[in-house]
PDB file of C-alpha atoms in Angstrom:
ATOM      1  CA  UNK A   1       0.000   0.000   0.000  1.00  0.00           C
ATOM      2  CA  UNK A   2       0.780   3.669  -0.208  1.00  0.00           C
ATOM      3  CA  UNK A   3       0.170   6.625   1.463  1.00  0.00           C
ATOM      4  CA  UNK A   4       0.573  10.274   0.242  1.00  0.00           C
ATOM      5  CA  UNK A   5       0.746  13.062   2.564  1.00  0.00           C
ATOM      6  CA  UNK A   6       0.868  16.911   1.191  1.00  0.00           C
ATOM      7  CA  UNK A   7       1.320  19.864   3.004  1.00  0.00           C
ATOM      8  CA  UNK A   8       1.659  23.795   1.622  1.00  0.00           C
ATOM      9  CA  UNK A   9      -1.149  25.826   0.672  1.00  0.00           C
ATOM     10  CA  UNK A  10      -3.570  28.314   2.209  1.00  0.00           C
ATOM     11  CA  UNK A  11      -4.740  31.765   1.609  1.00  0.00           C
ATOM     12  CA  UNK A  12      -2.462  33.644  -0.823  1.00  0.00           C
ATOM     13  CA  UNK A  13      -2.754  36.831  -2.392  1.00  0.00           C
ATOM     14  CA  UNK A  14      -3.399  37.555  -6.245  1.00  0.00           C
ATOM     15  CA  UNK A  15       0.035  37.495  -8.213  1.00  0.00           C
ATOM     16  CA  UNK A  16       1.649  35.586  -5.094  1.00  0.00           C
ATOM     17  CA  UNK A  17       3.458  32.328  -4.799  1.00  0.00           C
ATOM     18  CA  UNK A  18       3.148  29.404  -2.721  1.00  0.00           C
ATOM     19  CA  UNK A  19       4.581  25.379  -2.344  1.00  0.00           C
ATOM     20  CA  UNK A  20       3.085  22.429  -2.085  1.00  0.00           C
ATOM     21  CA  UNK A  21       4.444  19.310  -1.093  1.00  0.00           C
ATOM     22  CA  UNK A  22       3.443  15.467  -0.907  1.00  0.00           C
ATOM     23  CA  UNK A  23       5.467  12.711   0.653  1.00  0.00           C
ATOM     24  CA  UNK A  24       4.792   9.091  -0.554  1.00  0.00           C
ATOM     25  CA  UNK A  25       5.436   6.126   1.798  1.00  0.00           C
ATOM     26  CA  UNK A  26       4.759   2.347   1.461  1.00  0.00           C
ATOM     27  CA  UNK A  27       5.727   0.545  -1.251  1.00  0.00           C
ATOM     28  CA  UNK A  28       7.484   2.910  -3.286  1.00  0.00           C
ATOM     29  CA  UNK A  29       9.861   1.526  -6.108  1.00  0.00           C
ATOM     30  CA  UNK A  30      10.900   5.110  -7.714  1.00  0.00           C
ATOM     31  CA  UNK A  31       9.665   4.414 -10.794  1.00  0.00           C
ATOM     32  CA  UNK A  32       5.557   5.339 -10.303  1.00  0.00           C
ATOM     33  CA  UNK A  33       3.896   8.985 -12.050  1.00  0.00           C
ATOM     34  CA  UNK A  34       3.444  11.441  -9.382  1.00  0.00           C
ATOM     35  CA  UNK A  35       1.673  14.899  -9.632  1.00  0.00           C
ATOM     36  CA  UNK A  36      -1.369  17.164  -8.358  1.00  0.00           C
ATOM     37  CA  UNK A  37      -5.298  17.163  -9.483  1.00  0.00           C
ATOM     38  CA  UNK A  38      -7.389  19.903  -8.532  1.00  0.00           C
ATOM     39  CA  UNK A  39     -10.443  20.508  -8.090  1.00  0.00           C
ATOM     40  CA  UNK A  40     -12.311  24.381  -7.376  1.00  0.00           C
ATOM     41  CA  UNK A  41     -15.096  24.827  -4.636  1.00  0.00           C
ATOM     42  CA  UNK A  42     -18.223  23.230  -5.898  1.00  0.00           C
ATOM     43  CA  UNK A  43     -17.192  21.803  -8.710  1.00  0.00           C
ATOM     44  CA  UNK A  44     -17.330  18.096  -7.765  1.00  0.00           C
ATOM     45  CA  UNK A  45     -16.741  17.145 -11.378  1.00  0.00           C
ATOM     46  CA  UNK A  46     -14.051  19.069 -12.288  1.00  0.00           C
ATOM     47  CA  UNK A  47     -11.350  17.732 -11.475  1.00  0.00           C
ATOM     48  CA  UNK A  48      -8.451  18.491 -13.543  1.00  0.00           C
ATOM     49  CA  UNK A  49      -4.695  17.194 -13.323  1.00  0.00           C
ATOM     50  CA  UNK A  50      -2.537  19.881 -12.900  1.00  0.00           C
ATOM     51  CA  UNK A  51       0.697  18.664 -13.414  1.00  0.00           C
ATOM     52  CA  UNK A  52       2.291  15.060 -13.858  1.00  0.00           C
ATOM     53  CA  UNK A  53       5.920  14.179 -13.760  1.00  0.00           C
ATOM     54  CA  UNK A  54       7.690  10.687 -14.593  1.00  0.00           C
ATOM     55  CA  UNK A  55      10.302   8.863 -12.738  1.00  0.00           C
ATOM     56  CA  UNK A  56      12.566  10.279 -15.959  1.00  0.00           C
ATOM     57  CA  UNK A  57      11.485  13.774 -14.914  1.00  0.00           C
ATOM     58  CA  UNK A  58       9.349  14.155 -17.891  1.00  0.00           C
ATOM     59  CA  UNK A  59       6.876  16.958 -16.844  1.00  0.00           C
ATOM     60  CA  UNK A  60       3.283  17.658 -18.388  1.00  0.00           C
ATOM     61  CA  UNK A  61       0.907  21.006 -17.166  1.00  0.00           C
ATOM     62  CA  UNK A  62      -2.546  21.631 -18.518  1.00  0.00           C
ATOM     63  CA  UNK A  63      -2.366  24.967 -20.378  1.00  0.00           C
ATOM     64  CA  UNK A  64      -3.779  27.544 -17.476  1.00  0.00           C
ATOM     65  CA  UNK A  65      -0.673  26.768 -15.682  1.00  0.00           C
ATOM     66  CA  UNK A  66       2.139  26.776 -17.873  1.00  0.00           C
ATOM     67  CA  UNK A  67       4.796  29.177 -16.971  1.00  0.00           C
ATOM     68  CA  UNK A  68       3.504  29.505 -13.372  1.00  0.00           C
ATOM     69  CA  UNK A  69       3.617  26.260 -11.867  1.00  0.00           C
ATOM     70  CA  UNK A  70       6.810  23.784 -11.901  1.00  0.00           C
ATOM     71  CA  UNK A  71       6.080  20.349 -11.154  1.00  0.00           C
ATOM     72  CA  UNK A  72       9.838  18.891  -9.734  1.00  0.00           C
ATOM     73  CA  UNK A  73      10.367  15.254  -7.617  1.00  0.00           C
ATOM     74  CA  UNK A  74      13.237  13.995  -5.593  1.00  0.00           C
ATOM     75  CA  UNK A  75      13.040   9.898  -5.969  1.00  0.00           C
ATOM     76  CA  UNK A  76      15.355   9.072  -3.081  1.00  0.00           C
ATOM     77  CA  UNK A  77      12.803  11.171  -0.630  1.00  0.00           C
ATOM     78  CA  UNK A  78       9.647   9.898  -2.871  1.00  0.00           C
ATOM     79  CA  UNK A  79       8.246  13.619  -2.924  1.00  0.00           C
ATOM     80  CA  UNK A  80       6.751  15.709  -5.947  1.00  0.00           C
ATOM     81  CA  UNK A  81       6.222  19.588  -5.127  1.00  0.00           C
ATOM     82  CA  UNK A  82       4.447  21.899  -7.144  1.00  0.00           C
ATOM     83  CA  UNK A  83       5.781  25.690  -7.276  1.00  0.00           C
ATOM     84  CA  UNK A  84       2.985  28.193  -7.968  1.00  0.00           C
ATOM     85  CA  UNK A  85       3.999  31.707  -9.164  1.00  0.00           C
ATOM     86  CA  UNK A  86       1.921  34.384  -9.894  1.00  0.00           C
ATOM     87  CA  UNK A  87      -1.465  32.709  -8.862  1.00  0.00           C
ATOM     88  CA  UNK A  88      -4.776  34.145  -9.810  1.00  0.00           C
ATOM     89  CA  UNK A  89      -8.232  33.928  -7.867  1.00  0.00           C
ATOM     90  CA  UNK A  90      -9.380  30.860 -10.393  1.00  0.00           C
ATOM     91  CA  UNK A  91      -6.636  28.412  -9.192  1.00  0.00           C
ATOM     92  CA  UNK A  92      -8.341  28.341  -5.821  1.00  0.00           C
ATOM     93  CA  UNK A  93      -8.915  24.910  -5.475  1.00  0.00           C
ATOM     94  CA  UNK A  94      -8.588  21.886  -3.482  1.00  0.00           C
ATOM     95  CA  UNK A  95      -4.955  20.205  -4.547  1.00  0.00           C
ATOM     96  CA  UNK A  96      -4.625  16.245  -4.424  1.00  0.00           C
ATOM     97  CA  UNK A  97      -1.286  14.409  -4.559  1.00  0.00           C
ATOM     98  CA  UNK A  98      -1.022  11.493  -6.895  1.00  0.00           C
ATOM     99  CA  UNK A  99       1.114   8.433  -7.775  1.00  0.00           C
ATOM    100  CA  UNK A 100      -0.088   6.072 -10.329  1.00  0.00           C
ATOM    101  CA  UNK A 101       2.407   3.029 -10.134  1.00  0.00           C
ATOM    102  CA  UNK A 102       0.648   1.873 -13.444  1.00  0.00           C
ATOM    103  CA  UNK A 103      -1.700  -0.304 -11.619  1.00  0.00           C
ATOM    104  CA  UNK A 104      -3.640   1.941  -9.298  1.00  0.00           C
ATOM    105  CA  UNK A 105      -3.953   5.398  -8.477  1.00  0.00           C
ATOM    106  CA  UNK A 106      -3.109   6.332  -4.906  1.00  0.00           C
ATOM    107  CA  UNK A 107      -4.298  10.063  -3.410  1.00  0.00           C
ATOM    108  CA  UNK A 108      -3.511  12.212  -0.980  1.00  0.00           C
ATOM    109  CA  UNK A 109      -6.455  13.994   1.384  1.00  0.00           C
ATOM    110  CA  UNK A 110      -6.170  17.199  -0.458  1.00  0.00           C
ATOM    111  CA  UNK A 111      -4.861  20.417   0.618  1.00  0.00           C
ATOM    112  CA  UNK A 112      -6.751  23.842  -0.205  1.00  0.00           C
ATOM    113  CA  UNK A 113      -5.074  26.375  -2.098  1.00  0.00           C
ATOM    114  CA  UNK A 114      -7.442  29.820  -1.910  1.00  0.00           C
ATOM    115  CA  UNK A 115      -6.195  32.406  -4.161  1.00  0.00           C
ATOM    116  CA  UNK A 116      -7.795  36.114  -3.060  1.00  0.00           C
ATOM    117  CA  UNK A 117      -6.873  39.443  -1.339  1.00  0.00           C
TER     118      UNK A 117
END
């Protein structure tokens, strides 16, 4: 089994930055996809995967968040972060950790990112 744990987020002002963070532990060979989902207030089916990064380091972004976010992972800690730069009021969301070990997806229990001044 696996567990993800993320931590980071909160209340941040338009244009400001913020980290989030997600630890994986369990049976963790290196090799899995990791990255963040998110899904805004009310939305329940709109979720939509933010970033994804390979064990290679190959990185992916849906289009809202290119050039703002940076999706990096350290293998020998087993954690992805996700740096957010200049964030605007519609990437408030809720922010799930992944890891898809290309058999099942494993989540975090979401941390909420609320963008607003």
């Amino acid at each position: 089994q696996v567990q993800l744990v993320e931590s980071g987020g909160g209340l941040v002002q338009p244009g400001g930055s913020t980290r989030l963070s997600c630890t994986a532990s369990g049976i963790i060979t290196g090799t899995e996809d990791m990255g963040w989902y998110r899904q805004p207030p009310g939305r329940q089916r709109q979720r939509e995967l933010v970033a994804r990064i390979t064990w290679r380091g190959y990185t992916t972004y849906t289009d809202s968040v290119k050039g703002r976010f940076t999706i990096s992972r350290d293998n020998a800690k087993n954690t992805v972060d996700l740096q957010m730069n200049s964030l605007k009021p519609e990437d408030t969301a809720t922010y799930t950790c992944y890891l898809y070990d290309y058999e099942q997806n494993y989540w975090g229990q979401g941390t909420q990112v609320t963008v607003s001044s």
